[in-house]
PDB file of C-alpha atoms in Angstrom:
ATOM      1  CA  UNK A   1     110.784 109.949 111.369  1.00  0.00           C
ATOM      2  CA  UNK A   2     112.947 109.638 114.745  1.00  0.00           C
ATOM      3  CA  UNK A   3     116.492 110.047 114.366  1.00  0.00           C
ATOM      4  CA  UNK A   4     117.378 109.423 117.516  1.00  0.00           C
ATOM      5  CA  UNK A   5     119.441 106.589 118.449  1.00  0.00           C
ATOM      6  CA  UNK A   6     117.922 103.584 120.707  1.00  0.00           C
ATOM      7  CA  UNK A   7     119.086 104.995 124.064  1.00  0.00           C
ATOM      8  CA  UNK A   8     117.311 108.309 123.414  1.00  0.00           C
ATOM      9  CA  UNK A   9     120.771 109.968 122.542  1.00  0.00           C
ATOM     10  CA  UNK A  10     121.691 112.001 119.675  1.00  0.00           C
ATOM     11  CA  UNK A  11     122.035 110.637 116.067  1.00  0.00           C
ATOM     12  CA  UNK A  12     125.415 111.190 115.412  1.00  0.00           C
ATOM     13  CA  UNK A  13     125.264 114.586 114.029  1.00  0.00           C
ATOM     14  CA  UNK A  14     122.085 114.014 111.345  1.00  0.00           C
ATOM     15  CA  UNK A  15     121.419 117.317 109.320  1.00  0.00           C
ATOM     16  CA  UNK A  16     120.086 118.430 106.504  1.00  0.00           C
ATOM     17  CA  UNK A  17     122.668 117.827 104.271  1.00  0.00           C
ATOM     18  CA  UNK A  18     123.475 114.376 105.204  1.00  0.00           C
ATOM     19  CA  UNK A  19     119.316 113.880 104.725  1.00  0.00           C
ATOM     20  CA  UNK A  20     119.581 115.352 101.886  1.00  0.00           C
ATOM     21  CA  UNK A  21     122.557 113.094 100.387  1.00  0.00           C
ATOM     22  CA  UNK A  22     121.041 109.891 101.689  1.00  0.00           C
ATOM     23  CA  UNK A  23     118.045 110.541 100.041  1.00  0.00           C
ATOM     24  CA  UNK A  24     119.621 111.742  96.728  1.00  0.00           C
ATOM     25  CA  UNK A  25     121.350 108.775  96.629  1.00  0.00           C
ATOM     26  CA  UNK A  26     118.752 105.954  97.660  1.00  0.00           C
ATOM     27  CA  UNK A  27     116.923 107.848  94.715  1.00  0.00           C
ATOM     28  CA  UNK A  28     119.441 108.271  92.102  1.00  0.00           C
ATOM     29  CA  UNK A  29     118.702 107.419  88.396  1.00  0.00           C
ATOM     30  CA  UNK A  30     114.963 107.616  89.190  1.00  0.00           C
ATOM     31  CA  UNK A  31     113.656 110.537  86.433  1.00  0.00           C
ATOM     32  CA  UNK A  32     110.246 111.831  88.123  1.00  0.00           C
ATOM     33  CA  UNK A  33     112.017 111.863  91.593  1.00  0.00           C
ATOM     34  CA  UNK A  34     113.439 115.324  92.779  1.00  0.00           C
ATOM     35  CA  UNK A  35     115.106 116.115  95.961  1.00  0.00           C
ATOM     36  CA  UNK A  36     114.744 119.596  96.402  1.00  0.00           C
ATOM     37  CA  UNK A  37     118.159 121.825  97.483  1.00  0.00           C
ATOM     38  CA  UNK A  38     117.966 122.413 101.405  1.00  0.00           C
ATOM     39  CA  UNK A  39     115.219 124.376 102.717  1.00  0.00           C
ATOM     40  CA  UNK A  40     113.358 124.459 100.116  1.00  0.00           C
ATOM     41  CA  UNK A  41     110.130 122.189 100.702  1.00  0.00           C
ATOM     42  CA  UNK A  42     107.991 120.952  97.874  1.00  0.00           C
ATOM     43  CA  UNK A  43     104.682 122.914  96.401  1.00  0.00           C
ATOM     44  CA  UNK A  44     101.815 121.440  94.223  1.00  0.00           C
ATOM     45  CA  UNK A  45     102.797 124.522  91.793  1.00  0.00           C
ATOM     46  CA  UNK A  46     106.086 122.802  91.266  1.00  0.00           C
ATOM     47  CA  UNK A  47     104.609 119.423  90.136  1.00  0.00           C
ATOM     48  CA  UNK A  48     101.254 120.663  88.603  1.00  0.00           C
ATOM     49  CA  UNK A  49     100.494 118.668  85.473  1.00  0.00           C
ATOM     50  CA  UNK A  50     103.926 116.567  85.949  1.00  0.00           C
ATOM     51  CA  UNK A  51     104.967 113.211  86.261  1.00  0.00           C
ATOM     52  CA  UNK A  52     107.300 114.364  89.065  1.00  0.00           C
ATOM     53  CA  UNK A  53     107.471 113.822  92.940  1.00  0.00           C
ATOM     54  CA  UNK A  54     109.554 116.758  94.642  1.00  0.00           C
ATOM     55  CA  UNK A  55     110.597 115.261  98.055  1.00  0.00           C
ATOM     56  CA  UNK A  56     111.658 118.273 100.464  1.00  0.00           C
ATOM     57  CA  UNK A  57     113.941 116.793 103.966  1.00  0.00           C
ATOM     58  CA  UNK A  58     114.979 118.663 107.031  1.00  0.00           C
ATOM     59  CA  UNK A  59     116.020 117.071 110.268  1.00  0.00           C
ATOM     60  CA  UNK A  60     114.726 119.028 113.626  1.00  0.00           C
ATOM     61  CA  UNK A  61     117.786 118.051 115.847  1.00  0.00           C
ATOM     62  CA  UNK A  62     115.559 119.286 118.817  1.00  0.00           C
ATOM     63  CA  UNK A  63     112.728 116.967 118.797  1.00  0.00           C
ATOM     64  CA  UNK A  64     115.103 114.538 117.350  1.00  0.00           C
ATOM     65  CA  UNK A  65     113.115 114.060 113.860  1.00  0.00           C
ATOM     66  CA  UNK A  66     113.338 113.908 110.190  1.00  0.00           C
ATOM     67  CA  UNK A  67     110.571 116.163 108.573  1.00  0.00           C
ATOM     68  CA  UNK A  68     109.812 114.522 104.821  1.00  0.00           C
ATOM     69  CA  UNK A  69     107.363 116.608 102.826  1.00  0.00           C
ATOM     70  CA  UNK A  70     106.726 115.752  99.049  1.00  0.00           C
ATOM     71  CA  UNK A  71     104.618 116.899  96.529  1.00  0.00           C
ATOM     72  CA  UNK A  72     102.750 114.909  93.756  1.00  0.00           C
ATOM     73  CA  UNK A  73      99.747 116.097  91.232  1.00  0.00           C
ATOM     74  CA  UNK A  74      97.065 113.567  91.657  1.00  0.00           C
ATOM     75  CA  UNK A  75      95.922 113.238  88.337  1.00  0.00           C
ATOM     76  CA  UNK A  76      99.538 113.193  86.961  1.00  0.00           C
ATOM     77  CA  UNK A  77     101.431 111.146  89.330  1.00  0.00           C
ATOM     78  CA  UNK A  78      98.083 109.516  90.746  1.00  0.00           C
ATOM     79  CA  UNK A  79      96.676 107.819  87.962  1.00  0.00           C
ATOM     80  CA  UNK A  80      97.099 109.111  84.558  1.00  0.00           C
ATOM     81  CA  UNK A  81     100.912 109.171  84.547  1.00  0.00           C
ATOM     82  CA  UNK A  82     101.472 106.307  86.193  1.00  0.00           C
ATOM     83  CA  UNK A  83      98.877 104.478  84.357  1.00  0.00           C
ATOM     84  CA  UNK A  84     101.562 106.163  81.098  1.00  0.00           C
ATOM     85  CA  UNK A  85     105.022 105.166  83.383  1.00  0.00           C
ATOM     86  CA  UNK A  86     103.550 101.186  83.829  1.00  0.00           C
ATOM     87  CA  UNK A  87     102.645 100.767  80.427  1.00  0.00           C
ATOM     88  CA  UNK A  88     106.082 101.713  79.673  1.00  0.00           C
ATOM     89  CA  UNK A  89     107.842  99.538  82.032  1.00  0.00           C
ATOM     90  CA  UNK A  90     105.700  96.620  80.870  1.00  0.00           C
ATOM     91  CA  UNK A  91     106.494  96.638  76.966  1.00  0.00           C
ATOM     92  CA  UNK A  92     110.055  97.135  78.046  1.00  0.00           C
ATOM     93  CA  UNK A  93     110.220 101.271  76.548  1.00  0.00           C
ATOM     94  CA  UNK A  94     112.095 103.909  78.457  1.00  0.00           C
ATOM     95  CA  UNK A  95     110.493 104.707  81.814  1.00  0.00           C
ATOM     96  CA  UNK A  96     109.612 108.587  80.786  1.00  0.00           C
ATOM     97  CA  UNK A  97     108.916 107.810  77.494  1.00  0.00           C
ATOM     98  CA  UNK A  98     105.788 110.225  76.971  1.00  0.00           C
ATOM     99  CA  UNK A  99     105.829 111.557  80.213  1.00  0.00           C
ATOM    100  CA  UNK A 100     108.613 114.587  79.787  1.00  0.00           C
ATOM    101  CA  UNK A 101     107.168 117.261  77.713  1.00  0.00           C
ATOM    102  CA  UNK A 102     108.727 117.561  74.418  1.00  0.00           C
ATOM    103  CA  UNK A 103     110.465 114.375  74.702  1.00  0.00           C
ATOM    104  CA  UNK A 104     110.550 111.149  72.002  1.00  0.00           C
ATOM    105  CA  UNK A 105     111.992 107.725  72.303  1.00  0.00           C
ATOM    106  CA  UNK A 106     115.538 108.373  70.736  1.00  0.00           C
ATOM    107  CA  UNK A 107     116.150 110.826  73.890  1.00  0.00           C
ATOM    108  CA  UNK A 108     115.420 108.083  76.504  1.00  0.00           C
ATOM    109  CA  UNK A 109     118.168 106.309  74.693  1.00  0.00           C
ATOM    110  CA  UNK A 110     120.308 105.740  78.109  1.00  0.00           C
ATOM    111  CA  UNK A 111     117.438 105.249  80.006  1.00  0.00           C
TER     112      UNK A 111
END
């Protein structure tokens, strides 16, 4: 992603951290959405057999670009958990209901 202003000129001292924040807070609240601490970029290891989506960010300030690298499992994330994370959306349950090892409906309570 370019993160250069529209002259060409610098973006106003962009880093990783600011990434980082902007990110953390565009996704705050959202339970299978992880930004990873900086330099650390996602792995399918991480999210095997998860519901998650680790999102890694680091801004090259010499080519002028944000780098975004995430990781997802297909099978969790790609259809069978998000087949899981619809259904609860659409009878009204708590987003991870089912989808967070271990967990039951009373701990989704503030969901």
């Amino acid at each position: 992603i370019p993160i250069k202003d529209a002259k060409g000129g610098d973006a106003g001292g962009f880093d990783d951290a600011s990434a980082r924040a902007l990110f953390a807070e565009y996704y705050d609240g959202r339970p299978f959405l992880r930004i990873l601490p900086e330099a650390e970029m996602p792995t399918t290891a991480a999210v095997r057999m998860t519901n998650f989506c680790d999102i890694g960010v680091k801004v090259d300030a010499h080519a002028g670009v944000l780098i975004v690298v995430t990781a997802i499992d297909n099978l969790g994330k790609g259809a069978a958990g998000q087949a899981v994370q619809a259904m609860n959306f659409r009878l009204g349950l708590p987003e991870a209901l089912g989808l967070i090892p271990g967990s039951t409906r009373s701990d989704h309570a503030a969901i």
